[in-house]
Amino acid sequence: MTTDAAPLVSSRPEWAALAAHSTSMREVHLRDLFATDPTRGERYTVEVAGLHLDYAKHRITDETLDLLVALAEAVDLRGATQRMMTGARINVTEGRAVLHTALRAPADRDIEVDGRNVVPDVHAVLDAMAGFAEQVRSGSWKGVTGKAITTVVNIGIGGSDLGPAMATFALAPYAAESLDVRFVSNVDGDDIAHKTADLDAETTLFIVASKTFTTQETMTNAASARAWLLERLGADAGADAVARHFVAVSTAADEVAAFGIDTANMFGFWDWVGGRYSMDSAVGLSLMIAIGPDAFRDMLSGFRAVDEHFASAPYRENAPALMGLLGIWYGNFFGAQSHVVLPYAQYLDSFADYLQQLDMESNGKSVTIDGTRVDYETGPVVWGTPGTNGQHAYYQLLHQGTKLIPADFIGFVHPGAEVGVHHDLLMANFFAQTEALAFGKSAAEVEAEGATGALIAHKTFEGNRPTTTILGEKLTPFTLGALIALYEHKVFTQGIIWGLNSFDQWGVQLGKVLANRIAPELTSDAAPDLAHDSSTNALIRRYRTARGRA
Ligand code: G6Q
């Protein structure tokens, strides 16, 4: 790691210029911006990988964009992108390269880590996954009693769960109907108990997905799954049953073998794939089994199209860079604390959950890459659920609350299923919301409708709430890959500007260590000597007593 601390981005003249400009923009209303520039709605748009991104409803002008782009250039975002995509060890606190873009690189690319081209390795694993996925899908992969697999249960957590779980649901219309693909993640036994309650062990395949193969939750669930299987298939089935009903996705062959899974049934990846950037690696095996290898490769093409765009498009036309810069604009100069992602697509039900990890685990940091405390805000709180449901719940706060919450609206021209008038109604709401948020309803308009007294204030919408609209043709594997890559590079853009290491996650360690210390204190026969604070000690004692322990 470098010992020379780089200056904080907040000390750069480009930052000061944005701060000064934001003062003059604070009172400018989107109504005025649209009134003075009728071309705004056409000009402030970008096309990428079949997605139309409209950022006209932001509190920005050409000058804002110039200043934001100048900031990206000042921190050498382009150079940083090149370093990431060519295998430099930019994850300095873990000494690792960051090469999720190599997972979707074409076979003829040469991307080297320590002098070895990793692209052939990537394609070899993809081919192995495809071979296995086809066997399961066709029924030629048999369980130990000779029956074909009907249910696949992915056991993993965090980066080894959220991506494939999100995408398997998102792409349900592309999935094999004969297969049920489920996800178990929580160490709460109710998760595995509930998800296996109706399963037949003879036709169930478990995928244990864990980069390290040591994660407490995953190994506990994997051990319970093995016990569940052997209880049903008879202990005699033993090693054969494990071999036919368990496969692994991991970087740790020794740990996989120690668990009892044949390493021939292990699909590997590499330390240069971060957990939250791994759904397009072997971690996506469950997804590939669901949708098939061809659709999986289509998804990789979507990722790749955005990678190429991000690496080469000028920043004024660069969708992920613009998304990142707009987040900086509101987070650092308008005091926005959160960012809401609102897919008008029920199949994207867990897209915001996925983005929450991608963004908040990457940029939820308060020191720069060389350990200096920042004096500015970093990653936002990311949240969201599919529209229109939220409209009947929390949109009140988006429209009339005191907080500025920039929003991404994601929608598609064509539905998954064409059911009566549903899709046009969905999209009418989609377009209406960004219009309402931007332009609001003035007191004069409310009054003209007959309201009087205090009701005028209650019924007034200030507007000026910024939104990005991302409109795709249809939610396909390609489109989903493109959407995910958009956000990956948005997060990267922001991490580079804030000077963070977006690829470590030391903040999850402390809780893990303490949990390992507390676990034996909960289960020991004799009353443990507790040396926590008085609150934690009392809570542990209360739990032990209620569980009938000394
Ligand atoms: C992601 C994180 C984290 C990780 C899980 C699972 O970037 O590192 O969410 O994916 O802790 O880890 P394993 O895959 O090693 O079980």
Short mmCIF file of C-alpha atoms and ligand atoms in Angstrom, two decimals, residues 94 96 155-162 209-219 249-251 269 273-278 283 357-358 361-362 502-505 508-509 512, ligand 1:
data_model
loop_
_atom_site.label_atom_id
_atom_site.label_comp_id
_atom_site.label_asym_id
_atom_site.label_seq_id
_atom_site.Cartn_x
_atom_site.Cartn_y
_atom_site.Cartn_z
CA GLU A 94 -6.59 -7.37 0.18
CA ARG A 96 -6.19 -8.41 -5.19
CA ILE A 155 -27.00 -22.58 -0.36
CA GLY A 156 -24.98 -19.38 -0.04
CA ILE A 157 -25.19 -15.93 1.48
CA GLY A 158 -24.34 -12.32 0.57
CA GLY A 159 -22.55 -12.28 -2.76
CA SER A 160 -23.09 -16.03 -3.11
CA ASP A 161 -26.85 -15.65 -2.87
CA LEU A 162 -28.25 -12.21 -3.67
CA ALA A 209 -21.89 -21.65 -3.16
CA SER A 210 -19.17 -20.11 -1.07
CA LYS A 211 -16.00 -18.42 -2.23
CA THR A 212 -14.20 -19.29 1.00
CA PHE A 213 -16.21 -22.40 1.97
CA THR A 214 -15.85 -21.32 5.59
CA THR A 215 -18.78 -18.89 5.96
CA GLN A 216 -20.67 -19.76 9.15
CA GLU A 217 -24.17 -19.49 7.71
CA THR A 218 -23.43 -21.42 4.53
CA MET A 219 -21.48 -24.21 6.16
CA VAL A 249 -19.06 -23.35 -6.25
CA SER A 250 -15.91 -22.13 -4.59
CA THR A 251 -12.33 -20.95 -4.82
CA PHE A 269 -13.68 -18.95 -9.56
CA VAL A 273 -13.87 -11.90 -8.26
CA GLY A 274 -15.40 -10.04 -5.31
CA GLY A 275 -18.45 -11.71 -3.73
CA ARG A 276 -20.86 -8.93 -4.69
CA TYR A 277 -19.44 -8.91 -8.22
CA SER A 278 -19.66 -12.68 -8.67
CA VAL A 283 -21.80 -18.35 -8.46
CA GLN A 357 -25.13 -4.94 -1.20
CA LEU A 358 -23.41 -3.85 -4.40
CA GLU A 361 -20.83 -2.80 0.88
CA SER A 362 -18.66 -1.20 -1.79
CA SER A 502 -14.82 -0.17 -3.21
CA PHE A 503 -13.71 -3.79 -3.19
CA ASP A 504 -13.04 -4.69 0.43
CA GLN A 505 -15.58 -5.04 3.26
CA VAL A 508 -18.49 -6.91 8.24
CA GLN A 509 -15.67 -8.46 10.29
CA LYS A 512 -18.57 -12.02 12.77
C1 G6Q B 1 -19.36 -9.74 -0.88
C2 G6Q B 1 -19.00 -10.14 0.47
C3 G6Q B 1 -19.93 -11.13 1.13
C4 G6Q B 1 -19.70 -12.57 0.72
C5 G6Q B 1 -20.43 -13.48 1.70
C6 G6Q B 1 -20.30 -14.93 1.35
O1 G6Q B 1 -18.74 -8.98 -1.55
O2 G6Q B 1 -17.70 -10.54 0.49
O3 G6Q B 1 -21.29 -10.84 0.93
O4 G6Q B 1 -20.13 -12.79 -0.58
O5 G6Q B 1 -19.94 -13.25 3.00
O6 G6Q B 1 -18.96 -15.32 1.35
P1 G6Q B 1 -18.55 -16.72 0.78
O7 G6Q B 1 -18.88 -16.77 -0.65
O8 G6Q B 1 -17.07 -16.85 1.03
O9 G6Q B 1 -19.34 -17.76 1.57
#
